[in-house]
Every structure is written in C-alpha cells, then in structure tokens.
Short mmCIF file of C-alpha atoms in Angstrom, two decimals:
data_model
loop_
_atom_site.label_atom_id
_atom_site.label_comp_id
_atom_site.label_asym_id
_atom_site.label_seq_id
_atom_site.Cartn_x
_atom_site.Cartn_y
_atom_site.Cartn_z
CA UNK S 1 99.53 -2.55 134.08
CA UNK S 2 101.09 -4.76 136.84
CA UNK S 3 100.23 -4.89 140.27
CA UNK S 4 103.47 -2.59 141.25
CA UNK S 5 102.49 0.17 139.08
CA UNK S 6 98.84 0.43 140.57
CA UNK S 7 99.96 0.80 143.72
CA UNK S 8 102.89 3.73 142.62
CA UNK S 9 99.60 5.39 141.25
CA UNK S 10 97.74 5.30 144.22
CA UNK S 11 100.29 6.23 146.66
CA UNK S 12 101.51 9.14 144.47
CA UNK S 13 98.19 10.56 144.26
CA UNK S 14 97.45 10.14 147.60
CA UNK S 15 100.89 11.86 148.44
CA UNK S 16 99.49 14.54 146.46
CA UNK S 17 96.23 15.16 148.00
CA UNK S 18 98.08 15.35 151.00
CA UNK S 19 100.87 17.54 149.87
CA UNK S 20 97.60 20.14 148.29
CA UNK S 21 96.02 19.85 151.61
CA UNK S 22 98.88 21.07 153.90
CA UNK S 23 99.77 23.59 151.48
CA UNK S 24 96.09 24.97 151.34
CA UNK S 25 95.18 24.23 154.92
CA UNK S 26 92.55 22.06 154.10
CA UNK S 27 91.93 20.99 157.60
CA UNK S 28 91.28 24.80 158.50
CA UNK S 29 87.42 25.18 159.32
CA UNK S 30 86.10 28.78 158.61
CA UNK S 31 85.52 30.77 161.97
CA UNK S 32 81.94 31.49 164.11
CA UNK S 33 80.64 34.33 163.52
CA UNK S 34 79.40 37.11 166.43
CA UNK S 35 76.10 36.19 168.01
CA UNK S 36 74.92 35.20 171.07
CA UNK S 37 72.53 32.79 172.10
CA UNK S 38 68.80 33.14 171.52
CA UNK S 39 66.98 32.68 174.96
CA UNK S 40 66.71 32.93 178.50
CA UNK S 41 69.96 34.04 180.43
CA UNK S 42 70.94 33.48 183.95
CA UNK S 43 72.32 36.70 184.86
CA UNK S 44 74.01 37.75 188.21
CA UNK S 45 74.26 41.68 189.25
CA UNK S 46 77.27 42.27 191.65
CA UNK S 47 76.95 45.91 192.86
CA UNK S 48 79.88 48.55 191.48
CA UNK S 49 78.33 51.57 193.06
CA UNK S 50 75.01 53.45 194.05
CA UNK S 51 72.58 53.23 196.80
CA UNK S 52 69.13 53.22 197.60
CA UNK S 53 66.12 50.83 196.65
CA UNK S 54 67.60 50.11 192.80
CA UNK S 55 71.25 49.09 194.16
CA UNK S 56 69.82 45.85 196.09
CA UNK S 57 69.09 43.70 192.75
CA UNK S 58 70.64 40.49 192.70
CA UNK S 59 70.25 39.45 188.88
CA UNK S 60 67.41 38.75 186.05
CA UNK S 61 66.55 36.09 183.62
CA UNK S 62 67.72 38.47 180.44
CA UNK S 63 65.79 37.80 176.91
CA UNK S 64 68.88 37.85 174.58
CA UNK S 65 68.40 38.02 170.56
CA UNK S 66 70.39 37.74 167.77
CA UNK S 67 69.65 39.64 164.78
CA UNK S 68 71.17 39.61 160.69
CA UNK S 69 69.99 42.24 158.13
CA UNK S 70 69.53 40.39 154.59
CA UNK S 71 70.95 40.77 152.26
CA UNK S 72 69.94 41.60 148.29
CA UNK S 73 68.72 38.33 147.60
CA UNK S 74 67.32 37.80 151.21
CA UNK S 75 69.78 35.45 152.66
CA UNK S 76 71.10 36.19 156.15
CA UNK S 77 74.18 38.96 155.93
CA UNK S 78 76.22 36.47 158.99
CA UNK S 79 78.83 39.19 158.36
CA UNK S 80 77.04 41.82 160.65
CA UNK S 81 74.84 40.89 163.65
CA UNK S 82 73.26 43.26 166.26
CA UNK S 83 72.20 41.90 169.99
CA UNK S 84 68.79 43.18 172.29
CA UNK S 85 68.39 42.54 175.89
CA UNK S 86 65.32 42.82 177.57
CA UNK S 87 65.64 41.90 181.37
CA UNK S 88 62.35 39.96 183.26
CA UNK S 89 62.10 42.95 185.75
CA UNK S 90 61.20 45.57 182.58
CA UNK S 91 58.45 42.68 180.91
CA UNK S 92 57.24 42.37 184.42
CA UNK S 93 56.60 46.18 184.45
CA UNK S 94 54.48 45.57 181.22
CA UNK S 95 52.58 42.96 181.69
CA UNK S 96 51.43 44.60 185.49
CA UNK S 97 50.45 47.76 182.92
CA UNK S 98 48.61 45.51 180.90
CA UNK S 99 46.40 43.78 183.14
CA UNK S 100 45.52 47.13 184.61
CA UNK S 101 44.81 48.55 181.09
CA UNK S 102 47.98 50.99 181.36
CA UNK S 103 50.37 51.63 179.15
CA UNK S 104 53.65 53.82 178.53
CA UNK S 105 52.34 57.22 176.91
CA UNK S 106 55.82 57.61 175.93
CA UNK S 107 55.83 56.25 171.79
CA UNK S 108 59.56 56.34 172.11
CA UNK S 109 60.26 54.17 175.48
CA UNK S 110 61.40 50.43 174.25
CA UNK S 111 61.56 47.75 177.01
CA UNK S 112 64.98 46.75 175.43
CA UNK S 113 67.87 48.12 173.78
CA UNK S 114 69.99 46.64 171.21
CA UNK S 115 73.17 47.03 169.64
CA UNK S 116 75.54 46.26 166.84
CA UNK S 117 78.63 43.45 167.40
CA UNK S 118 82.11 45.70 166.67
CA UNK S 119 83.38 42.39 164.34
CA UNK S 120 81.75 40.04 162.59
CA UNK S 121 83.92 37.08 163.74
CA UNK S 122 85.60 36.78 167.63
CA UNK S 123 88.64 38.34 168.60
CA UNK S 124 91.45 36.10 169.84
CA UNK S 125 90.03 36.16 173.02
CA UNK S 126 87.27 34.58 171.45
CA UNK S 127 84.90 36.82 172.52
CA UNK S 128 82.76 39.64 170.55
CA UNK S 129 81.91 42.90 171.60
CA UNK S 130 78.86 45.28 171.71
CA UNK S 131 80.28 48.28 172.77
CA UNK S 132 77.38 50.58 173.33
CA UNK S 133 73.30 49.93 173.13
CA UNK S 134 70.14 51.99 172.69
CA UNK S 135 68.58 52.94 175.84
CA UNK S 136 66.05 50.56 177.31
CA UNK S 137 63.08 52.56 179.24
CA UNK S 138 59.86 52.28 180.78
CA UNK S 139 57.71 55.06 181.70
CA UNK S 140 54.33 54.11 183.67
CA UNK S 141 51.40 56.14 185.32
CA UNK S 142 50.30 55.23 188.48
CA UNK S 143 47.65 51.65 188.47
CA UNK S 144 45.33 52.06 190.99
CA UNK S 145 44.49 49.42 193.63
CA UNK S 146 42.72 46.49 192.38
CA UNK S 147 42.59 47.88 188.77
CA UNK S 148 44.18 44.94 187.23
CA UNK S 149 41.53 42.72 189.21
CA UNK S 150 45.21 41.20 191.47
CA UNK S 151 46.99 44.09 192.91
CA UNK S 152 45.52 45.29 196.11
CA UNK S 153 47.93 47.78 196.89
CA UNK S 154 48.44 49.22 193.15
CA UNK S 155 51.62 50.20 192.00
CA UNK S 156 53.27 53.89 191.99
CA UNK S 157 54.04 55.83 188.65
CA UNK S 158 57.36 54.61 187.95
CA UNK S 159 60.27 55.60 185.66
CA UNK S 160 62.78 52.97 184.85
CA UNK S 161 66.28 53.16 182.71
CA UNK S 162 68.67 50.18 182.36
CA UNK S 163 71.80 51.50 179.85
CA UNK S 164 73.82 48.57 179.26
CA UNK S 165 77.30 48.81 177.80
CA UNK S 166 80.49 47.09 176.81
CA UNK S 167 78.52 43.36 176.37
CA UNK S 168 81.09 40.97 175.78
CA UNK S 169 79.58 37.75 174.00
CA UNK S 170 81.89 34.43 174.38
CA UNK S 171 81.85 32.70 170.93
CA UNK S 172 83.44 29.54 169.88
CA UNK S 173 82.12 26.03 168.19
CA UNK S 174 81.57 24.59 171.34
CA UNK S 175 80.00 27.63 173.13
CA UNK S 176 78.62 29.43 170.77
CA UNK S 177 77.05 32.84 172.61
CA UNK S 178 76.14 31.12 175.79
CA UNK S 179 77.86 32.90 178.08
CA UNK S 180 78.15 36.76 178.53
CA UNK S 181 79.43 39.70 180.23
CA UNK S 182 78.25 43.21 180.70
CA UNK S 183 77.82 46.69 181.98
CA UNK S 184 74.46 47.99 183.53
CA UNK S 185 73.14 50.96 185.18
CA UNK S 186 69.73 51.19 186.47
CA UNK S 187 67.62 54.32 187.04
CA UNK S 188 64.55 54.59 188.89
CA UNK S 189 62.31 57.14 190.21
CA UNK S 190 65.82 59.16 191.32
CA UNK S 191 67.75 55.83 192.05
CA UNK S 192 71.12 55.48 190.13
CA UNK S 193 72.98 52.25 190.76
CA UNK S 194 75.79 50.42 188.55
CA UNK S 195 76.52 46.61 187.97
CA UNK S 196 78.72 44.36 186.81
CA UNK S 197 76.76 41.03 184.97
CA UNK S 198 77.40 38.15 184.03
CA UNK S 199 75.16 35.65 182.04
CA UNK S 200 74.58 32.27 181.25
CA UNK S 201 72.59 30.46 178.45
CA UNK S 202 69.90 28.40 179.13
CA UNK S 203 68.08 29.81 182.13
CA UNK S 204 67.72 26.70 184.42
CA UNK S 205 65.90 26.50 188.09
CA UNK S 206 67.90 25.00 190.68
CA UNK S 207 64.57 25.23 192.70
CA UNK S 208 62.96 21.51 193.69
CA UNK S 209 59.54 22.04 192.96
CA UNK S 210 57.89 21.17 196.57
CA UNK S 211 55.52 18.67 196.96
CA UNK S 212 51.83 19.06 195.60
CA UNK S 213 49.99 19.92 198.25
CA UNK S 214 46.02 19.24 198.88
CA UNK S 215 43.06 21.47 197.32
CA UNK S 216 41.78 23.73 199.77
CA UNK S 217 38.17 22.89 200.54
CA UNK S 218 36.95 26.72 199.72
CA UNK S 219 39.51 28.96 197.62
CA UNK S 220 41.00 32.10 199.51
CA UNK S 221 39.58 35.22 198.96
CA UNK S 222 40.43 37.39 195.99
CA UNK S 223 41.14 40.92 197.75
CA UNK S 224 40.16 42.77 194.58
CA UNK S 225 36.68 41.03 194.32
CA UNK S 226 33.96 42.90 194.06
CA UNK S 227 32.40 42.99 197.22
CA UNK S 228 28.45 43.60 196.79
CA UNK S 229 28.93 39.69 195.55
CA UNK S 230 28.48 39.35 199.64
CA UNK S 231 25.20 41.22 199.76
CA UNK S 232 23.68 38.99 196.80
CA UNK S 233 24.15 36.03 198.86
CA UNK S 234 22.55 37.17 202.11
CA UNK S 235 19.64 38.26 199.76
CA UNK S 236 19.16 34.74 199.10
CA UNK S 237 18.80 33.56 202.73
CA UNK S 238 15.07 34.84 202.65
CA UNK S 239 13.45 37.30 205.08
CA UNK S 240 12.77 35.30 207.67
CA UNK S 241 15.99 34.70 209.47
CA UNK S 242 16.27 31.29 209.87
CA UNK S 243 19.46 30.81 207.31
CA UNK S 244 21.45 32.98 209.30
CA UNK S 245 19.72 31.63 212.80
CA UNK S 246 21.59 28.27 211.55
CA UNK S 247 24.75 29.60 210.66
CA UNK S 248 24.86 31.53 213.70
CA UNK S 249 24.45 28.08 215.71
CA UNK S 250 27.35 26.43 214.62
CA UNK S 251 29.52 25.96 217.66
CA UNK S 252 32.97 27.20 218.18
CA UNK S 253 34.35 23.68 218.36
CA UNK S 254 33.13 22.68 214.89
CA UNK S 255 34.21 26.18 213.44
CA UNK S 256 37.54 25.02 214.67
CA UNK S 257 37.64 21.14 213.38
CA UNK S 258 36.51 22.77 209.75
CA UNK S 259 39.97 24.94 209.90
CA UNK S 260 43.20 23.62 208.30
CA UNK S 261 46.01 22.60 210.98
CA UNK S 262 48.90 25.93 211.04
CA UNK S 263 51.62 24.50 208.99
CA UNK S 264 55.08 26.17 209.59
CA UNK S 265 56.15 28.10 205.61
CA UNK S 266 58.13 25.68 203.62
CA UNK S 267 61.43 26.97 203.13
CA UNK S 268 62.84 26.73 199.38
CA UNK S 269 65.29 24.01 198.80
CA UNK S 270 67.91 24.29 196.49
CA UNK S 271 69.61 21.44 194.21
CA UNK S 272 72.76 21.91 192.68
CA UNK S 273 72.74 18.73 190.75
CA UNK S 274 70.05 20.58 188.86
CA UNK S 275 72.71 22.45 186.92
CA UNK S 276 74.33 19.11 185.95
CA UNK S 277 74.56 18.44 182.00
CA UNK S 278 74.45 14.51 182.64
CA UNK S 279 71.16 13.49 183.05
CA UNK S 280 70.63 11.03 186.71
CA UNK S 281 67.49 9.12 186.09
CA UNK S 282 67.92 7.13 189.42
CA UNK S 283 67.27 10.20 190.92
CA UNK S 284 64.68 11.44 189.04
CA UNK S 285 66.55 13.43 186.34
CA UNK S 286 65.96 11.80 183.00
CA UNK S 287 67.31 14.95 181.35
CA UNK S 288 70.30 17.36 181.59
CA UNK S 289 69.54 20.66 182.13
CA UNK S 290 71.15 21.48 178.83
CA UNK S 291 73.80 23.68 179.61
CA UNK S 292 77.24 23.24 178.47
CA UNK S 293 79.25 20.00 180.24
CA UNK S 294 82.32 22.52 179.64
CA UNK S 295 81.11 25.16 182.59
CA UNK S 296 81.45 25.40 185.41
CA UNK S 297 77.97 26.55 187.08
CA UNK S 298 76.88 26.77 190.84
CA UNK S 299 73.05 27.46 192.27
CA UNK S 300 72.60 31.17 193.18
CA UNK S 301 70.28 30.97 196.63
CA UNK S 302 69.26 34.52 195.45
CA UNK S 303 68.32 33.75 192.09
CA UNK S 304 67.44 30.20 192.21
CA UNK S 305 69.04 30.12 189.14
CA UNK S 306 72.03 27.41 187.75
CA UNK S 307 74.75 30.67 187.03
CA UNK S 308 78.62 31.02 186.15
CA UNK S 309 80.55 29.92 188.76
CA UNK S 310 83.31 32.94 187.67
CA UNK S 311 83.33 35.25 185.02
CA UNK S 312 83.51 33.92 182.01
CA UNK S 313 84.67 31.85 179.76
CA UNK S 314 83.81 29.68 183.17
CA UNK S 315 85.23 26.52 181.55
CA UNK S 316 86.12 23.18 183.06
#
C-alpha cells in the first residue's frame, strides 16, 4: 500500500468519526442533576411583612443538605434528591437547652425541615425547585438563671416555627447548588413575620479578626459562680484579722495603678476583599475565600457575612 492510499484511509475514517459524532452529538455532556450545596450558607432576610420582635432578623448562616435514597443495589438514586435547612438561630436554641439540661418535650419538633426537588435535572432557567418543606419547630421550657452555668438572666419558654417554601436551588457545572432563593415565615411566642432569602455557598466572614489583645492579670468574674467559693477563702485568712487588716491597708492610689487604663469598645471593621476568590498574599490573604470568581458578592455590615450582591444567579 502506497503512501497515497494510507493517507485516503486515515482521512476517511477520520471524516467518519466526525460525521458519527455530529450526528450523535457526541460533544453533548449529560446534564447536573438537582442538589444544592452541602454547607454553610450566607443567607440575607429582607422583610415582606409582619411586625414585632421576629420581623427585625437580618439573615442566618443556613445548614443546607443534600440527600439521595439508594437504590436496590445501594448506589445513589441521582434521579431524586430531597434538601433540609436548618438555620444557626434554631441550633442556637438547642445547644442553650443543652447546656442547661433542657430539652424539647415535644418527640415530634425537628430543628429543620426538608423537602423533595420537583425534577431531577434544572429547568431552563437552570434552577431546581423545592416547592414545599416539612415544618421546622422548636418548643422549649423556660431555663432558669444560671442553670446552664453562663446565662445569668435565663431564657423564657419559647416556641419557634420557621416554614420555608418555594426554595429555588441554582444548578449548573460551574455553580453547582451554591446559590439559593427562598420563602420563610417565622413564628414566635405570637410573632408572625415573612421573608424573602437569599443564600450563598460557602459561609465566609468579612469580619478582620482584631488584634490579640493582652491576658488580663485576674479573669472576670463568672456571674453564675457559685458564690459560697467567697466564704471559703475568707475562712482561710485565720481568726485573727491580720489578712484582712493588710488588705484593708492598701491605699487608694495603688488600688488605682493595679486597674487596667478605660479603653474606648473597638468597633468591628469590615473587609470586602475578604469575599474575593483570588487569593492577595501581599496583604495577608494566601487563600481565596472559596466562593465562586463568577459572583458577584458584597459584605453585609449586618451579617458580617460575604452575601449575593442581587438575587440570584448573581453572576459576573
């Protein structure tokens, strides 16, 4: 076979492969499926309607998960996917109850709710849809002061409700389930107030942490001590006096010298560069903050939080 008929091979099979591909799409990748991020989530809360102490909240860091049944032989069933939420200000609740030793008497209250995507793949908006959730509610007796051994002042029975609805996951290869939109209402104690959220994956401060400051010679007092640890130590002066003759002769000047200056409350300071996917290490940012280079973010001063800029898909 001559040189001439090698290369009529080759470029007639290679006209062929080409010919099979366009005809079968071979270029054609198969689509994402519905899911959203698993993480943290920036979320803002722009007031629709309500009043009273539950219609002032700002946002939440939101704990989003992702969730496939299996299927017979135990692999992942991508073809249907359910989403729960469970918002920072509901496992605060919790955690209070459970330094205090209380806990929600109520076996069906669930500190998040979670629901079922309405497709398995986007629509061609590219987002997916979880039209309705299970109710996510915490019901909690009253903690007494100082009962978790931190809260002086206790904490009131409470009853809290968040009912989220129509959560609109954005889902493509490049952003897969990192940013989100939603419908909440909030209940508590007789407080009714409805928001409009939207959500961004990961949760990143745009808080500078402030400069360490100096050990304090003697550590402030913990309110909820116990307080016959006093007593013990004046039992150890002795009977005699003379410990507390010499404390009492300390002179006003040197109770003053052995007080820290007043310093004036730092106010928080706020970076927005902190949002930035490039990392900066001339200015002491070896790292991106790893969200998406294709949003557009800006630092809430609320939140202190890198959030969407706009609704999403907040995109570049």
């Amino acid at each position: 076979m001559n040189a001439r008929n090698v290369i009529r091979i080759v470029l007639g099979a290679a006209g062929a492969a080409i010919f099979g591909c366009g005809a079968l799409s071979c270029s054609d990748q198969p689509r994402v499926r519905c899911a959203a991020a698993r993480g943290n989530f920036a979320a803002t809360y722009r007031l629709v309607s309500g009043s009273g102490p539950c219609a002032g909240l700002k946002g939440d860091i939101l704990a989003v998960q992702t969730y496939n049944p299996a299927n017979a032989d135990q692999t992942p069933n991508w073809d249907q996917a359910s989403m729960a939420i469970q918002p920072q200000a509901m496992t605060g609740l919790l955690q209070t109850g459970s330094g205090a030793m209380v806990t929600d008497p109520n076996a069906e209250d669930l500190p998040y709710a979670l629901g079922s995507f309405s497709t398995s793949q986007p629509g061609g908006d590219d987002f997916c849809t979880v039209p309705t959730l299970s109710v996510a509610r915490i019901r909690l007796p009253e903690i007494s002061a100082c009962m978790d051994g931190m809260t002086p002042t206790g904490q009131p029975a409470t009853d809290v409700t968040y009912t989220w609805s129509n959560v609109r996951v954005y889902v493509t290869a490049a952003a897969n389930g990192t940013e989100l939109a939603a419908s909440l209402k909030v209940e508590q104690d007789g407080c009714t107030a409805e928001y409009a959220v939207e959500g961004l994956y990961p949760a990143i401060s745009c808080l500078v942490a402030p400069p360490m400051a100096p050990p304090p010679d003697m550590p402030p007092p913990n309110p909820c001590a116990d307080a016959g640890a006093g007593s013990a130590a004046s039992d150890d002066a002795g009977t005699d006096g003379s410990a507390g003759d010499d404390a009492m002769a300390m002179t006003a000047s040197d109770a003053g010298a052995s007080e820290p200056e007043a310093q004036a409350p730092m106010l928080p300071v706020l970076d927005e560069t902190l949002c930035a996917a490039e990392a900066d290490p001339a200015h002491g940012r070896p790292l991106g903050s790893g969200i998406s280079p294709d949003v557009v973010t800006r630092c809430d001063p609320d939140l202190q939080l890198c959030v969407l800029a706009r609704a999403p898909p907040a995109l570049k």
